[in-house]
PDB file of C-alpha atoms and ligand atoms in Angstrom:
ATOM      1  CA  MET A   1    -112.904  36.807 138.485  1.00 39.00           C
ATOM      2  CA  SER A   2    -114.218  39.904 140.018  1.00 42.00           C
ATOM      3  CA  GLN A   3    -112.381  40.966 143.356  1.00 43.00           C
ATOM      4  CA  ILE A   4    -114.046  41.272 146.912  1.00 44.00           C
ATOM      5  CA  ILE A   5    -111.881  42.702 149.086  1.00 42.00           C
ATOM      6  CA  THR A   6    -115.104  44.422 152.037  1.00 43.00           C
ATOM      7  CA  LYS A   7    -113.302  43.623 155.005  1.00 42.00           C
ATOM      8  CA  ILE A   8    -115.718  45.164 157.359  1.00 41.00           C
ATOM      9  CA  ASN A   9    -114.450  46.756 160.503  1.00 40.00           C
ATOM     10  CA  THR A  10    -117.427  46.142 162.912  1.00 42.00           C
ATOM     11  CA  SER A  11    -117.047  49.285 165.126  1.00 45.00           C
ATOM     12  CA  ASN A  12    -120.273  51.254 164.907  1.00 48.00           C
ATOM     13  CA  VAL A  13    -119.208  53.516 163.141  1.00 81.00           C
ATOM     14  CA  VAL A  14    -119.605  51.699 160.029  1.00 91.00           C
ATOM     15  CA  PRO A  15    -122.549  53.069 158.666  1.00 95.00           C
ATOM     16  CA  ALA A  16    -125.430  50.054 158.500  1.00 94.00           C
ATOM     17  CA  ILE A  17    -126.028  49.589 154.461  1.00 96.00           C
ATOM     18  CA  ASP A  18    -121.569  48.553 154.897  1.00 96.00           C
ATOM     19  CA  ILE A  19    -122.394  45.919 157.683  1.00 93.00           C
ATOM     20  CA  SER A  20    -125.565  44.389 156.277  1.00 91.00           C
ATOM     21  CA  ALA A  21    -123.809  44.021 152.445  1.00 94.00           C
ATOM     22  CA  PRO A  22    -124.410  40.436 151.323  1.00 96.00           C
ATOM     23  CA  GLN A  23    -121.329  38.044 150.569  1.00 94.00           C
ATOM     24  CA  ASN A  24    -123.305  36.190 147.730  1.00 97.00           C
ATOM     25  CA  ILE A  25    -122.052  38.729 144.509  1.00 98.00           C
ATOM     26  CA  GLU A  26    -122.275  39.278 140.800  1.00 98.00           C
ATOM     27  CA  THR A  27    -119.756  40.908 138.578  1.00 98.00           C
ATOM     28  CA  LEU A  28    -120.587  43.908 135.598  1.00 98.00           C
ATOM     29  CA  THR A  29    -117.866  45.350 133.892  1.00 98.00           C
ATOM     30  CA  CYS A  30    -118.080  47.740 131.766  1.00 98.00           C
ATOM     31  CA  ALA A  31    -117.150  50.696 129.869  1.00 98.00           C
ATOM     32  CA  MET A  32    -119.329  53.891 128.686  1.00 98.00           C
ATOM     33  CA  GLY A  33    -117.008  57.002 128.447  1.00 97.00           C
ATOM     34  CA  CYS A  34    -115.238  58.786 130.857  1.00 98.00           C
ATOM     35  CA  PHE A  35    -115.811  56.244 134.282  1.00 98.00           C
ATOM     36  CA  TRP A  36    -116.581  59.074 136.384  1.00 98.00           C
ATOM     37  CA  GLY A  37    -119.948  59.073 135.447  1.00 98.00           C
ATOM     38  CA  PRO A  38    -121.022  55.556 135.166  1.00 98.00           C
ATOM     39  CA  ASP A  39    -119.528  55.235 138.868  1.00 98.00           C
ATOM     40  CA  CYS A  40    -122.360  57.318 139.509  1.00 98.00           C
ATOM     41  CA  ARG A  41    -125.208  56.274 138.000  1.00 98.00           C
ATOM     42  CA  PHE A  42    -124.372  52.258 138.828  1.00 98.00           C
ATOM     43  CA  GLY A  43    -123.464  53.406 142.288  1.00 98.00           C
ATOM     44  CA  ALA A  44    -126.741  55.193 143.556  1.00 98.00           C
ATOM     45  CA  MET A  45    -128.965  51.886 142.549  1.00 97.00           C
ATOM     46  CA  ASP A  46    -130.223  49.754 144.630  1.00 96.00           C
ATOM     47  CA  GLY A  47    -128.866  46.413 144.353  1.00 97.00           C
ATOM     48  CA  VAL A  48    -125.550  47.509 144.273  1.00 98.00           C
ATOM     49  CA  VAL A  49    -122.805  46.170 146.824  1.00 98.00           C
ATOM     50  CA  ARG A  50    -120.151  48.894 145.404  1.00 98.00           C
ATOM     51  CA  THR A  51    -117.984  49.533 142.883  1.00 98.00           C
ATOM     52  CA  ARG A  52    -114.419  50.761 141.424  1.00 98.00           C
ATOM     53  CA  VAL A  53    -112.822  52.514 138.188  1.00 98.00           C
ATOM     54  CA  GLY A  54    -110.370  51.717 136.035  1.00 98.00           C
ATOM     55  CA  TYR A  55    -108.872  50.773 133.239  1.00 98.00           C
ATOM     56  CA  ALA A  56    -108.766  46.878 131.197  1.00 98.00           C
ATOM     57  CA  GLY A  57    -109.556  45.942 127.653  1.00 98.00           C
ATOM     58  CA  GLY A  58    -106.295  46.897 126.162  1.00 98.00           C
ATOM     59  CA  THR A  59    -102.525  44.630 125.708  1.00 97.00           C
ATOM     60  CA  THR A  60    -100.150  47.278 127.626  1.00 98.00           C
ATOM     61  CA  ASP A  61     -99.165  46.004 131.561  1.00 97.00           C
ATOM     62  CA  ASN A  62    -100.549  48.451 134.234  1.00 97.00           C
ATOM     63  CA  PRO A  63    -102.156  50.795 132.538  1.00 98.00           C
ATOM     64  CA  THR A  64    -102.557  54.327 134.217  1.00 98.00           C
ATOM     65  CA  TYR A  65    -104.627  57.350 134.100  1.00 98.00           C
ATOM     66  CA  HIS A  66    -101.859  58.977 132.405  1.00 98.00           C
ATOM     67  CA  SER A  67    -100.375  55.945 130.616  1.00 98.00           C
ATOM     68  CA  ILE A  68    -103.172  54.178 129.278  1.00 98.00           C
ATOM     69  CA  GLY A  69    -102.086  52.587 126.499  1.00 98.00           C
ATOM     70  CA  ASP A  70    -104.487  51.058 124.470  1.00 98.00           C
ATOM     71  CA  HIS A  71    -106.991  50.156 127.602  1.00 98.00           C
ATOM     72  CA  ILE A  72    -109.801  51.631 127.907  1.00 98.00           C
ATOM     73  CA  GLU A  73    -111.703  53.650 131.422  1.00 98.00           C
ATOM     74  CA  THR A  74    -114.256  51.309 132.843  1.00 98.00           C
ATOM     75  CA  ILE A  75    -116.328  50.276 136.100  1.00 98.00           C
ATOM     76  CA  GLN A  76    -116.952  47.192 138.273  1.00 98.00           C
ATOM     77  CA  ILE A  77    -119.988  47.138 140.046  1.00 98.00           C
ATOM     78  CA  ASP A  78    -120.143  43.816 142.012  1.00 98.00           C
ATOM     79  CA  TYR A  79    -124.706  43.828 142.842  1.00 98.00           C
ATOM     80  CA  ASP A  80    -127.226  41.770 144.601  1.00 98.00           C
ATOM     81  CA  PRO A  81    -128.646  39.138 142.080  1.00 98.00           C
ATOM     82  CA  GLN A  82    -131.345  38.299 145.030  1.00 98.00           C
ATOM     83  CA  LYS A  83    -132.108  42.183 144.358  1.00 98.00           C
ATOM     84  CA  ILE A  84    -130.789  42.926 140.882  1.00 98.00           C
ATOM     85  CA  SER A  85    -130.200  40.820 137.724  1.00 98.00           C
ATOM     86  CA  TYR A  86    -127.576  40.748 135.486  1.00 98.00           C
ATOM     87  CA  GLU A  87    -130.345  41.149 132.233  1.00 98.00           C
ATOM     88  CA  GLN A  88    -131.121  45.362 134.289  1.00 98.00           C
ATOM     89  CA  MET A  89    -127.806  45.437 134.981  1.00 98.00           C
ATOM     90  CA  LEU A  90    -127.416  45.187 131.391  1.00 98.00           C
ATOM     91  CA  GLU A  91    -130.300  47.838 130.337  1.00 98.00           C
ATOM     92  CA  VAL A  92    -128.898  50.248 132.957  1.00 98.00           C
ATOM     93  CA  PHE A  93    -126.311  50.102 130.702  1.00 98.00           C
ATOM     94  CA  TRP A  94    -127.277  49.828 127.363  1.00 98.00           C
ATOM     95  CA  ASN A  95    -129.694  52.893 128.142  1.00 97.00           C
ATOM     96  CA  GLY A  96    -126.945  54.746 130.198  1.00 97.00           C
ATOM     97  CA  HIS A  97    -124.985  55.894 126.674  1.00 97.00           C
ATOM     98  CA  LYS A  98    -124.570  55.802 123.287  1.00 97.00           C
ATOM     99  CA  PRO A  99    -123.596  52.464 121.082  1.00 97.00           C
ATOM    100  CA  THR A 100    -123.887  53.735 118.138  1.00 96.00           C
ATOM    101  CA  ARG A 101    -121.389  56.588 118.704  1.00 93.00           C
ATOM    102  CA  THR A 102    -118.289  56.872 116.602  1.00 91.00           C
ATOM    103  CA  VAL A 103    -116.068  56.889 119.081  1.00 91.00           C
ATOM    104  CA  TRP A 104    -112.637  59.529 118.988  1.00 90.00           C
ATOM    105  CA  LYS A 105    -110.641  57.720 121.997  1.00 96.00           C
ATOM    106  CA  ARG A 106    -110.143  54.487 122.294  1.00 97.00           C
ATOM    107  CA  GLN A 107    -109.694  55.338 126.363  1.00 98.00           C
ATOM    108  CA  TYR A 108    -113.763  56.331 126.221  1.00 98.00           C
ATOM    109  CA  ALA A 109    -114.680  53.196 123.699  1.00 98.00           C
ATOM    110  CA  SER A 110    -117.864  51.367 125.399  1.00 98.00           C
ATOM    111  CA  ALA A 111    -117.531  47.908 126.049  1.00 98.00           C
ATOM    112  CA  LEU A 112    -119.159  44.968 127.761  1.00 98.00           C
ATOM    113  CA  PHE A 113    -116.957  42.724 129.229  1.00 98.00           C
ATOM    114  CA  PHE A 114    -118.543  38.977 129.929  1.00 98.00           C
ATOM    115  CA  HIS A 115    -117.235  37.379 132.537  1.00 98.00           C
ATOM    116  CA  ASN A 116    -119.173  34.205 131.666  1.00 98.00           C
ATOM    117  CA  ASP A 117    -121.355  32.251 129.326  1.00 98.00           C
ATOM    118  CA  HIS A 118    -124.448  32.865 130.966  1.00 98.00           C
ATOM    119  CA  GLN A 119    -123.332  37.326 130.972  1.00 98.00           C
ATOM    120  CA  GLU A 120    -121.896  36.441 126.922  1.00 98.00           C
ATOM    121  CA  LYS A 121    -125.751  35.032 125.869  1.00 98.00           C
ATOM    122  CA  LEU A 122    -127.705  37.685 127.040  1.00 98.00           C
ATOM    123  CA  ALA A 123    -124.500  40.470 126.657  1.00 98.00           C
ATOM    124  CA  THR A 124    -125.296  38.715 122.518  1.00 98.00           C
ATOM    125  CA  GLN A 125    -128.994  39.513 122.856  1.00 98.00           C
ATOM    126  CA  THR A 126    -129.390  42.564 123.628  1.00 98.00           C
ATOM    127  CA  ARG A 127    -127.019  44.038 121.445  1.00 98.00           C
ATOM    128  CA  ASP A 128    -128.728  42.020 119.034  1.00 98.00           C
ATOM    129  CA  ASN A 129    -132.216  43.072 119.859  1.00 97.00           C
ATOM    130  CA  LEU A 130    -131.001  47.026 120.425  1.00 97.00           C
ATOM    131  CA  SER A 131    -129.070  47.079 117.039  1.00 97.00           C
ATOM    132  CA  SER A 132    -131.861  45.422 115.237  1.00 97.00           C
ATOM    133  CA  ASP A 133    -134.784  48.165 117.144  1.00 97.00           C
ATOM    134  CA  LEU A 134    -132.279  50.800 116.014  1.00 96.00           C
ATOM    135  CA  GLY A 135    -131.877  49.580 112.213  1.00 97.00           C
ATOM    136  CA  GLU A 136    -128.225  50.477 112.996  1.00 95.00           C
ATOM    137  CA  GLU A 137    -125.009  48.864 113.821  1.00 95.00           C
ATOM    138  CA  VAL A 138    -124.313  48.739 117.459  1.00 97.00           C
ATOM    139  CA  LYS A 139    -120.844  49.851 118.098  1.00 97.00           C
ATOM    140  CA  THR A 140    -120.175  49.171 121.872  1.00 98.00           C
ATOM    141  CA  GLU A 141    -117.996  46.454 121.682  1.00 97.00           C
ATOM    142  CA  LEU A 142    -118.155  42.597 124.223  1.00 98.00           C
ATOM    143  CA  ILE A 143    -115.578  41.897 125.365  1.00 98.00           C
ATOM    144  CA  ALA A 144    -114.354  38.021 127.636  1.00 98.00           C
ATOM    145  CA  PHE A 145    -112.975  39.860 130.189  1.00 98.00           C
ATOM    146  CA  SER A 146    -109.681  39.279 131.349  1.00 97.00           C
ATOM    147  CA  ARG A 147    -108.368  41.550 133.984  1.00 97.00           C
ATOM    148  CA  PHE A 148    -109.251  44.762 135.884  1.00 98.00           C
ATOM    149  CA  TYR A 149    -106.367  47.363 136.409  1.00 98.00           C
ATOM    150  CA  MET A 150    -107.551  49.636 139.306  1.00 98.00           C
ATOM    151  CA  ALA A 151    -107.360  53.243 138.434  1.00 98.00           C
ATOM    152  CA  GLU A 152    -105.644  55.483 140.786  1.00 98.00           C
ATOM    153  CA  MET A 153    -107.812  56.427 144.429  1.00 97.00           C
ATOM    154  CA  TYR A 154    -108.571  60.441 143.087  1.00 97.00           C
ATOM    155  CA  HIS A 155    -110.715  58.900 140.645  1.00 98.00           C
ATOM    156  CA  GLN A 156    -112.261  56.686 142.633  1.00 98.00           C
ATOM    157  CA  LYS A 157    -115.514  57.849 143.911  1.00 98.00           C
ATOM    158  CA  TYR A 158    -114.843  61.193 141.981  1.00 98.00           C
ATOM    159  CA  HIS A 159    -117.719  63.060 143.043  1.00 97.00           C
ATOM    160  CA  LEU A 160    -117.632  62.261 146.811  1.00 98.00           C
ATOM    161  CA  GLN A 161    -113.877  63.119 147.354  1.00 97.00           C
ATOM    162  CA  GLY A 162    -114.698  66.609 145.441  1.00 97.00           C
ATOM    163  CA  TYR A 163    -116.615  67.371 148.505  1.00 97.00           C
ATOM    164  CA  GLU A 164    -114.105  67.416 151.647  1.00 96.00           C
ATOM    165  CA  GLU A 165    -116.747  67.537 154.853  1.00 95.00           C
ATOM    166  CA  LEU A 166    -117.610  64.303 153.012  1.00 96.00           C
ATOM    167  CA  ILE A 167    -114.979  62.712 152.433  1.00 95.00           C
ATOM    168  CA  THR A 168    -113.009  63.504 155.733  1.00 93.00           C
ATOM    169  CA  GLU A 169    -116.734  62.125 157.665  1.00 93.00           C
ATOM    170  CA  TYR A 170    -115.562  58.659 155.336  1.00 95.00           C
ATOM    171  CA  ARG A 171    -112.333  58.781 155.959  1.00 93.00           C
ATOM    172  CA  THR A 172    -112.894  58.786 159.842  1.00 92.00           C
ATOM    173  CA  MET A 173    -115.368  55.784 159.405  1.00 93.00           C
ATOM    174  CA  TYR A 174    -112.138  54.146 157.302  1.00 93.00           C
ATOM    175  CA  PRO A 175    -108.992  55.258 157.853  1.00 86.00           C
ATOM    176  CA  SER A 176    -108.171  53.686 154.692  1.00 90.00           C
ATOM    177  CA  LEU A 177    -108.495  54.747 151.160  1.00 91.00           C
ATOM    178  CA  GLY A 178    -110.067  51.044 149.540  1.00 94.00           C
ATOM    179  CA  ASP A 179    -112.244  50.596 152.251  1.00 95.00           C
ATOM    180  CA  ILE A 180    -114.034  54.056 151.339  1.00 97.00           C
ATOM    181  CA  VAL A 181    -113.432  52.647 147.899  1.00 97.00           C
ATOM    182  CA  ASN A 182    -115.752  49.617 148.817  1.00 97.00           C
ATOM    183  CA  SER A 183    -118.345  51.240 150.620  1.00 98.00           C
ATOM    184  CA  THR A 184    -121.776  50.730 149.572  1.00 98.00           C
ATOM    185  CA  SER A 185    -122.956  54.150 151.443  1.00 98.00           C
ATOM    186  CA  ALA A 186    -120.272  55.428 149.229  1.00 98.00           C
ATOM    187  CA  ALA A 187    -121.641  54.499 146.341  1.00 98.00           C
ATOM    188  CA  ARG A 188    -124.826  55.919 147.000  1.00 98.00           C
ATOM    189  CA  VAL A 189    -123.170  59.519 148.130  1.00 98.00           C
ATOM    190  CA  ASN A 190    -121.075  59.705 145.279  1.00 98.00           C
ATOM    191  CA  GLY A 191    -124.075  58.711 142.558  1.00 98.00           C
ATOM    192  CA  TYR A 192    -126.518  61.643 144.787  1.00 97.00           C
ATOM    193  CA  ILE A 193    -124.364  63.941 144.365  1.00 97.00           C
ATOM    194  CA  GLY A 194    -123.648  62.912 140.272  1.00 97.00           C
ATOM    195  CA  GLY A 195    -127.056  63.642 139.711  1.00 96.00           C
ATOM    196  CA  TYR A 196    -129.239  60.166 140.391  1.00 97.00           C
ATOM    197  CA  GLY A 197    -131.078  58.797 142.607  1.00 94.00           C
ATOM    198  CA  ASN A 198    -135.139  59.409 143.554  1.00 92.00           C
ATOM    199  CA  ALA A 199    -136.824  61.167 146.451  1.00 90.00           C
ATOM    200  CA  ARG A 200    -137.571  57.535 147.512  1.00 90.00           C
ATOM    201  CA  GLN A 201    -134.280  55.911 148.011  1.00 91.00           C
ATOM    202  CA  PHE A 202    -133.128  59.042 149.557  1.00 90.00           C
ATOM    203  CA  GLU A 203    -136.073  58.754 152.122  1.00 89.00           C
ATOM    204  CA  GLU A 204    -135.459  55.353 152.738  1.00 92.00           C
ATOM    205  CA  ILE A 205    -131.414  55.260 152.501  1.00 93.00           C
ATOM    206  CA  PHE A 206    -130.528  58.300 153.726  1.00 92.00           C
ATOM    207  CA  SER A 207    -130.734  57.099 157.885  1.00 92.00           C
ATOM    208  CA  GLN A 208    -128.357  54.056 156.564  1.00 95.00           C
ATOM    209  CA  LEU A 209    -125.139  55.742 155.645  1.00 96.00           C
ATOM    210  CA  GLY A 210    -123.578  56.848 158.641  1.00 95.00           C
ATOM    211  CA  LEU A 211    -123.752  60.876 157.862  1.00 94.00           C
ATOM    212  CA  SER A 212    -123.812  62.872 161.273  1.00 93.00           C
ATOM    213  CA  ASP A 213    -126.950  65.067 160.969  1.00 92.00           C
ATOM    214  CA  ASP A 214    -124.381  67.452 159.719  1.00 93.00           C
ATOM    215  CA  ARG A 215    -123.169  65.640 156.979  1.00 94.00           C
ATOM    216  CA  GLN A 216    -126.631  64.372 155.704  1.00 94.00           C
ATOM    217  CA  ASP A 217    -127.917  67.812 155.563  1.00 94.00           C
ATOM    218  CA  LEU A 218    -124.956  69.156 153.286  1.00 96.00           C
ATOM    219  CA  LEU A 219    -126.437  65.794 150.738  1.00 96.00           C
ATOM    220  CA  LYS A 220    -129.666  67.484 150.912  1.00 94.00           C
ATOM    221  CA  ASN A 221    -128.900  70.569 150.512  1.00 95.00           C
ATOM    222  CA  ILE A 222    -126.118  69.158 147.123  1.00 95.00           C
ATOM    223  CA  ILE A 223    -129.095  66.739 146.054  1.00 94.00           C
ATOM    224  CA  ASN A 224    -131.732  69.630 146.165  1.00 92.00           C
ATOM    225  CA  LYS A 225    -129.206  72.092 144.051  1.00 91.00           C
ATOM    226  CA  ASN A 226    -128.757  68.928 141.523  1.00 87.00           C
ATOM    227  CA  GLN A 227    -132.916  69.037 141.012  1.00 80.00           C
ATOM    228  CA  ARG A 228    -133.322  72.621 140.061  1.00 72.00           C
TER     229      ARG A 228
HETATM  230  N1  MHO B 301    -110.688  64.894 130.913  1.00 51.82           N
HETATM  231  C1  MHO B 301    -112.181  64.905 131.069  1.00 51.82           C
HETATM  232  C2  MHO B 301    -112.648  63.708 131.566  1.00 51.82           C
HETATM  233  C3  MHO B 301    -111.938  63.005 132.392  1.00 51.82           C
HETATM  234  S1  MHO B 301    -112.215  61.063 132.755  1.00 51.82           S
HETATM  235  C4  MHO B 301    -111.439  60.507 133.846  1.00 51.82           C
HETATM  236  C5  MHO B 301    -112.957  65.176 132.531  1.00 51.82           C
HETATM  237  O1  MHO B 301    -112.098  66.312 133.358  1.00 51.82           O
HETATM  238  O2  MHO B 301    -113.538  65.633 132.099  1.00 51.82           O
HETATM  239  O3  MHO B 301    -111.968  60.595 131.669  1.00 51.82           O
END
């Protein structure tokens, strides 16, 4: 199934939110257009443990961004089933893209990759309900999950990587980029930079992100600019 990769280093520089990441997780795999956006949308949500972007849904071997073949830009989200249900995750998925849109390139298709019977059942039900509510065909594909290929590191937490001062601080907490990808803190901050999250979350979570006061101020400025 999904890769559970995080091995948290227990030194005190690791963000509190990462130290308390749950072991028991479930995974949603989906595609909703360019993967940078949903990485932010889901990463900012309470209950989401980690996110990663990649390619799935095609037949060609070892897709890359510049050689994507028939694969789709896809996101995988590990979440805490004690805090959020698959149904709630699906609601965010269906509300986060236009399921009736015609796709101009398979790379940007909308798709839901179900991992088991339970997920397939809920995916089908919610798709059918949506279709009858809209009175239109839902074009979002439902596909049995088979394989997810991680995208290149420069696509992971893309918005966060755009802020040198922030990513540098993450590098001191996590020498390996792979650990930054798996960090809940990095997922939240990437999401907040991308315009998601609300005042309550910022209040509750800010001090657990592991960021220095300076970087917290920088992040607050970015959030304030987004809200204008
Ligand atoms: N080239 C587009 C989409 C990038 S996405 C990872 C852009 O720059 O927004 O496909």
